[in-house]
Every structure is written in structure tokens, then in C-alpha cells.
PDB file of C-alpha atoms in Angstrom:
ATOM      1  CA  UNK A   1     114.763 109.571 138.065  1.00 55.00           C
ATOM      2  CA  UNK A   2     116.645 106.788 136.302  1.00 59.00           C
ATOM      3  CA  UNK A   3     118.156 107.820 132.974  1.00 63.00           C
ATOM      4  CA  UNK A   4     117.969 105.184 130.254  1.00 65.00           C
ATOM      5  CA  UNK A   5     120.379 105.056 127.329  1.00 77.00           C
ATOM      6  CA  UNK A   6     118.981 106.865 124.288  1.00 78.00           C
ATOM      7  CA  UNK A   7     119.177 103.686 122.166  1.00 79.00           C
ATOM      8  CA  UNK A   8     117.027 101.756 124.643  1.00 68.00           C
ATOM      9  CA  UNK A   9     114.476 104.557 124.774  1.00 74.00           C
ATOM     10  CA  UNK A  10     114.306 104.719 120.961  1.00 77.00           C
ATOM     11  CA  UNK A  11     113.928 100.928 120.773  1.00 65.00           C
ATOM     12  CA  UNK A  12     111.066 101.115 123.275  1.00 60.00           C
ATOM     13  CA  UNK A  13     109.386 103.825 121.178  1.00 68.00           C
ATOM     14  CA  UNK A  14     109.729 101.730 118.032  1.00 68.00           C
ATOM     15  CA  UNK A  15     108.144  98.698 119.690  1.00 66.00           C
ATOM     16  CA  UNK A  16     105.333 100.879 121.031  1.00 67.00           C
ATOM     17  CA  UNK A  17     104.706 102.380 117.566  1.00 67.00           C
ATOM     18  CA  UNK A  18     104.645  98.951 115.872  1.00 65.00           C
ATOM     19  CA  UNK A  19     102.104  97.703 118.408  1.00 71.00           C
ATOM     20  CA  UNK A  20      99.820 100.733 118.289  1.00 67.00           C
ATOM     21  CA  UNK A  21      99.968 102.031 114.711  1.00 67.00           C
ATOM     22  CA  UNK A  22      96.593 101.939 112.931  1.00 78.00           C
ATOM     23  CA  UNK A  23      97.895  99.483 110.352  1.00 91.00           C
ATOM     24  CA  UNK A  24      98.621  95.779 110.404  1.00 93.00           C
ATOM     25  CA  UNK A  25     102.313  94.868 110.541  1.00 96.00           C
ATOM     26  CA  UNK A  26     103.520  91.294 110.063  1.00 97.00           C
ATOM     27  CA  UNK A  27     107.089  90.049 109.530  1.00 97.00           C
ATOM     28  CA  UNK A  28     107.690  86.805 107.614  1.00 98.00           C
ATOM     29  CA  UNK A  29     110.922  85.028 106.748  1.00 97.00           C
ATOM     30  CA  UNK A  30     111.648  83.138 103.525  1.00 97.00           C
ATOM     31  CA  UNK A  31     109.963  80.021 104.940  1.00 98.00           C
ATOM     32  CA  UNK A  32     106.887  82.159 105.740  1.00 98.00           C
ATOM     33  CA  UNK A  33     107.305  81.846 109.501  1.00 98.00           C
ATOM     34  CA  UNK A  34     105.547  84.677 111.348  1.00 98.00           C
ATOM     35  CA  UNK A  35     107.980  86.739 113.483  1.00 97.00           C
ATOM     36  CA  UNK A  36     105.971  89.908 114.232  1.00 96.00           C
ATOM     37  CA  UNK A  37     102.220  90.305 114.680  1.00 96.00           C
ATOM     38  CA  UNK A  38     101.162  93.726 115.888  1.00 94.00           C
ATOM     39  CA  UNK A  39      98.192  94.940 117.915  1.00 93.00           C
ATOM     40  CA  UNK A  40      96.177  95.964 114.847  1.00 92.00           C
ATOM     41  CA  UNK A  41      96.334  92.381 113.570  1.00 94.00           C
ATOM     42  CA  UNK A  42      95.417  90.964 116.974  1.00 93.00           C
ATOM     43  CA  UNK A  43      92.436  93.292 117.276  1.00 91.00           C
ATOM     44  CA  UNK A  44      91.097  92.849 113.755  1.00 89.00           C
ATOM     45  CA  UNK A  45      91.888  89.199 113.013  1.00 91.00           C
ATOM     46  CA  UNK A  46      90.992  87.855 116.444  1.00 90.00           C
ATOM     47  CA  UNK A  47      94.263  85.889 116.475  1.00 94.00           C
ATOM     48  CA  UNK A  48      96.537  86.556 119.445  1.00 95.00           C
ATOM     49  CA  UNK A  49     100.280  86.884 118.872  1.00 94.00           C
ATOM     50  CA  UNK A  50     100.978  83.718 120.896  1.00 96.00           C
ATOM     51  CA  UNK A  51      98.727  81.829 118.454  1.00 96.00           C
ATOM     52  CA  UNK A  52     100.661  82.908 115.340  1.00 97.00           C
ATOM     53  CA  UNK A  53     104.275  83.726 116.250  1.00 97.00           C
ATOM     54  CA  UNK A  54     106.698  81.015 115.141  1.00 98.00           C
ATOM     55  CA  UNK A  55     104.065  79.353 112.965  1.00 98.00           C
ATOM     56  CA  UNK A  56     103.907  79.054 109.200  1.00 98.00           C
ATOM     57  CA  UNK A  57     101.745  81.744 107.610  1.00 98.00           C
ATOM     58  CA  UNK A  58      99.948  79.132 105.477  1.00 98.00           C
ATOM     59  CA  UNK A  59      99.115  76.967 108.507  1.00 97.00           C
ATOM     60  CA  UNK A  60      97.581  79.959 110.282  1.00 96.00           C
ATOM     61  CA  UNK A  61      95.816  81.185 107.113  1.00 95.00           C
ATOM     62  CA  UNK A  62      95.058  78.088 105.010  1.00 95.00           C
ATOM     63  CA  UNK A  63      92.567  80.125 102.942  1.00 93.00           C
ATOM     64  CA  UNK A  64      95.432  82.103 101.352  1.00 95.00           C
ATOM     65  CA  UNK A  65      96.443  80.363  98.102  1.00 96.00           C
ATOM     66  CA  UNK A  66     100.088  79.465  98.644  1.00 97.00           C
ATOM     67  CA  UNK A  67     101.254  79.528  94.970  1.00 98.00           C
ATOM     68  CA  UNK A  68      99.658  82.949  94.450  1.00 97.00           C
ATOM     69  CA  UNK A  69     101.147  84.448  97.632  1.00 98.00           C
ATOM     70  CA  UNK A  70     104.586  82.936  96.955  1.00 98.00           C
ATOM     71  CA  UNK A  71     104.508  84.456  93.442  1.00 97.00           C
ATOM     72  CA  UNK A  72     103.682  87.857  94.979  1.00 97.00           C
ATOM     73  CA  UNK A  73     106.529  87.404  97.510  1.00 98.00           C
ATOM     74  CA  UNK A  74     109.180  86.303  95.019  1.00 97.00           C
ATOM     75  CA  UNK A  75     110.200  89.804  93.811  1.00 97.00           C
ATOM     76  CA  UNK A  76     110.374  90.968  97.417  1.00 98.00           C
ATOM     77  CA  UNK A  77     112.831  88.265  98.451  1.00 97.00           C
ATOM     78  CA  UNK A  78     114.739  87.905  95.169  1.00 96.00           C
ATOM     79  CA  UNK A  79     114.871  91.484  93.887  1.00 96.00           C
ATOM     80  CA  UNK A  80     114.373  93.487  97.081  1.00 96.00           C
ATOM     81  CA  UNK A  81     111.409  95.399  95.678  1.00 96.00           C
ATOM     82  CA  UNK A  82     107.902  95.904  96.977  1.00 97.00           C
ATOM     83  CA  UNK A  83     104.870  93.959  95.893  1.00 97.00           C
ATOM     84  CA  UNK A  84     101.280  95.126  96.234  1.00 97.00           C
ATOM     85  CA  UNK A  85      97.971  93.414  96.905  1.00 97.00           C
ATOM     86  CA  UNK A  86      95.162  95.813  95.992  1.00 97.00           C
ATOM     87  CA  UNK A  87      91.577  95.381  97.192  1.00 96.00           C
ATOM     88  CA  UNK A  88      90.237  95.687  93.631  1.00 95.00           C
ATOM     89  CA  UNK A  89      92.168  92.531  92.652  1.00 94.00           C
ATOM     90  CA  UNK A  90      91.513  90.664  95.887  1.00 94.00           C
ATOM     91  CA  UNK A  91      89.268  92.304  98.523  1.00 94.00           C
ATOM     92  CA  UNK A  92      91.403  91.120 101.453  1.00 94.00           C
ATOM     93  CA  UNK A  93      94.355  88.979 102.415  1.00 95.00           C
ATOM     94  CA  UNK A  94      93.159  88.426 105.988  1.00 92.00           C
ATOM     95  CA  UNK A  95      89.440  87.950 106.501  1.00 87.00           C
ATOM     96  CA  UNK A  96      88.970  90.503 109.240  1.00 84.00           C
ATOM     97  CA  UNK A  97      85.663  91.701 110.527  1.00 74.00           C
ATOM     98  CA  UNK A  98      84.495  95.152 109.575  1.00 73.00           C
ATOM     99  CA  UNK A  99      85.037  97.280 112.683  1.00 68.00           C
ATOM    100  CA  UNK A 100      82.411  99.854 111.657  1.00 62.00           C
ATOM    101  CA  UNK A 101      79.393  97.666 110.827  1.00 56.00           C
ATOM    102  CA  UNK A 102      76.816 100.386 111.588  1.00 55.00           C
ATOM    103  CA  UNK A 103      78.326 103.137 109.438  1.00 57.00           C
ATOM    104  CA  UNK A 104      79.592 100.806 106.716  1.00 60.00           C
ATOM    105  CA  UNK A 105      77.617  97.918 105.324  1.00 74.00           C
ATOM    106  CA  UNK A 106      80.582  95.692 104.501  1.00 82.00           C
ATOM    107  CA  UNK A 107      80.785  92.060 105.587  1.00 83.00           C
ATOM    108  CA  UNK A 108      84.581  92.269 106.043  1.00 88.00           C
ATOM    109  CA  UNK A 109      87.504  94.695 106.013  1.00 92.00           C
ATOM    110  CA  UNK A 110      88.741  95.588 102.528  1.00 94.00           C
ATOM    111  CA  UNK A 111      92.542  95.780 102.526  1.00 95.00           C
ATOM    112  CA  UNK A 112      95.494  97.035 100.584  1.00 98.00           C
ATOM    113  CA  UNK A 113      98.624  95.118 101.529  1.00 98.00           C
ATOM    114  CA  UNK A 114     102.208  96.036 100.730  1.00 98.00           C
ATOM    115  CA  UNK A 115     104.929  93.383 100.906  1.00 98.00           C
ATOM    116  CA  UNK A 116     108.136  95.196 101.839  1.00 97.00           C
ATOM    117  CA  UNK A 117     111.685  93.790 101.801  1.00 98.00           C
ATOM    118  CA  UNK A 118     113.689  93.991 105.012  1.00 96.00           C
ATOM    119  CA  UNK A 119     117.335  94.385 104.084  1.00 93.00           C
ATOM    120  CA  UNK A 120     120.062  93.200 106.460  1.00 89.00           C
ATOM    121  CA  UNK A 121     123.222  95.268 106.982  1.00 89.00           C
ATOM    122  CA  UNK A 122     124.848  92.916 104.410  1.00 91.00           C
ATOM    123  CA  UNK A 123     122.176  93.789 101.845  1.00 89.00           C
ATOM    124  CA  UNK A 124     120.405  90.410 102.000  1.00 93.00           C
ATOM    125  CA  UNK A 125     116.625  90.109 102.147  1.00 96.00           C
ATOM    126  CA  UNK A 126     115.779  87.269 104.514  1.00 96.00           C
ATOM    127  CA  UNK A 127     112.564  88.838 105.855  1.00 97.00           C
ATOM    128  CA  UNK A 128     109.685  90.886 104.554  1.00 98.00           C
ATOM    129  CA  UNK A 129     107.090  92.868 106.371  1.00 96.00           C
ATOM    130  CA  UNK A 130     103.495  93.161 105.320  1.00 97.00           C
ATOM    131  CA  UNK A 131     101.698  96.426 105.947  1.00 97.00           C
ATOM    132  CA  UNK A 132      97.930  95.973 105.990  1.00 96.00           C
ATOM    133  CA  UNK A 133      95.808  99.053 105.427  1.00 96.00           C
ATOM    134  CA  UNK A 134      92.053  99.122 106.107  1.00 93.00           C
ATOM    135  CA  UNK A 135      90.530 100.657 102.967  1.00 93.00           C
ATOM    136  CA  UNK A 136      86.916  99.668 103.649  1.00 91.00           C
ATOM    137  CA  UNK A 137      85.646 103.278 103.515  1.00 87.00           C
ATOM    138  CA  UNK A 138      87.260 103.902 100.143  1.00 90.00           C
ATOM    139  CA  UNK A 139      86.079 100.568  98.757  1.00 91.00           C
ATOM    140  CA  UNK A 140      82.495 101.156  99.878  1.00 87.00           C
ATOM    141  CA  UNK A 141      82.467 104.613  98.268  1.00 87.00           C
ATOM    142  CA  UNK A 142      83.797 103.246  95.001  1.00 90.00           C
ATOM    143  CA  UNK A 143      81.533 100.194  94.968  1.00 85.00           C
ATOM    144  CA  UNK A 144      78.397 102.282  95.658  1.00 81.00           C
ATOM    145  CA  UNK A 145      79.266 104.784  92.892  1.00 79.00           C
ATOM    146  CA  UNK A 146      79.352 102.072  90.226  1.00 59.00           C
TER     147      UNK A 146
END
């Protein structure tokens, strides 16, 4: 059996986790070019990675208001802190289909999105990653209570 260096094996695990985690993961640079698009996003958005990688976020998602999203991104890039998009303020960032249409009567996936800084070894933030969480169940419970 061929023994692989531990670093290569760990890298492989990381790539596998990013692709299969039950959460959307997207990496954008300061020009909003898409660098990572994981399996969750492919499955739920219907957009394949080859359709989005290397493209401007706003070209791929023209429905996202650019001034609003840039304002949300500014503290991430300039201050290195997180920014949050909560479903109560905006039901979704990406209009994804509801994957449980029989058990949940929602026309789309409600999402919480966290914009996270990605710090280089020099301490610079040239990239951010978005983590997209499906909160449709929670939203439906809350909306049906009130």
C-alpha cells in the first residue's frame, strides 16, 4: 500500500469536507470573483461549479443588489470581522429551491449567511468565504407561530 504524506492526506480530507458539508461554502475575492463553489451550492442552486468559478458574483447573481452586498462585505474586507445576513431581514441570498417541498410548504430555501474574512499569513484579508445555512425548518416554524 502506497503511503501518502500526512499533509497531502489532510489536504484531501479538507477538500472532501468542503465539497460534502451540509452547508454552502463560497469564496470571493475583493473584486467578487468566485473561487470556491461547493457541492451544497451546486445541488441547491442548480449552478455547476464550471458555470460560476472565475466569474463575478454579480454577473452570476444579478438579482443580488450590489450596493447592499458590498456594504455588508466592507467590514469583512476592511476590518477582518464577520458580517451576517439573517433570513428575517432578507429571506435568502441565493434563490434555491426548497429541497423538502412535501414536508415544508416553502417556495424557496430560507438562509442565514455568514460572510467570513480569510486572513493571509501576512494578516491581509483578500478573500472572504460565505457560509450558507438552510434554515427553512426554523423559518417555517416561526412564521406559522405568528
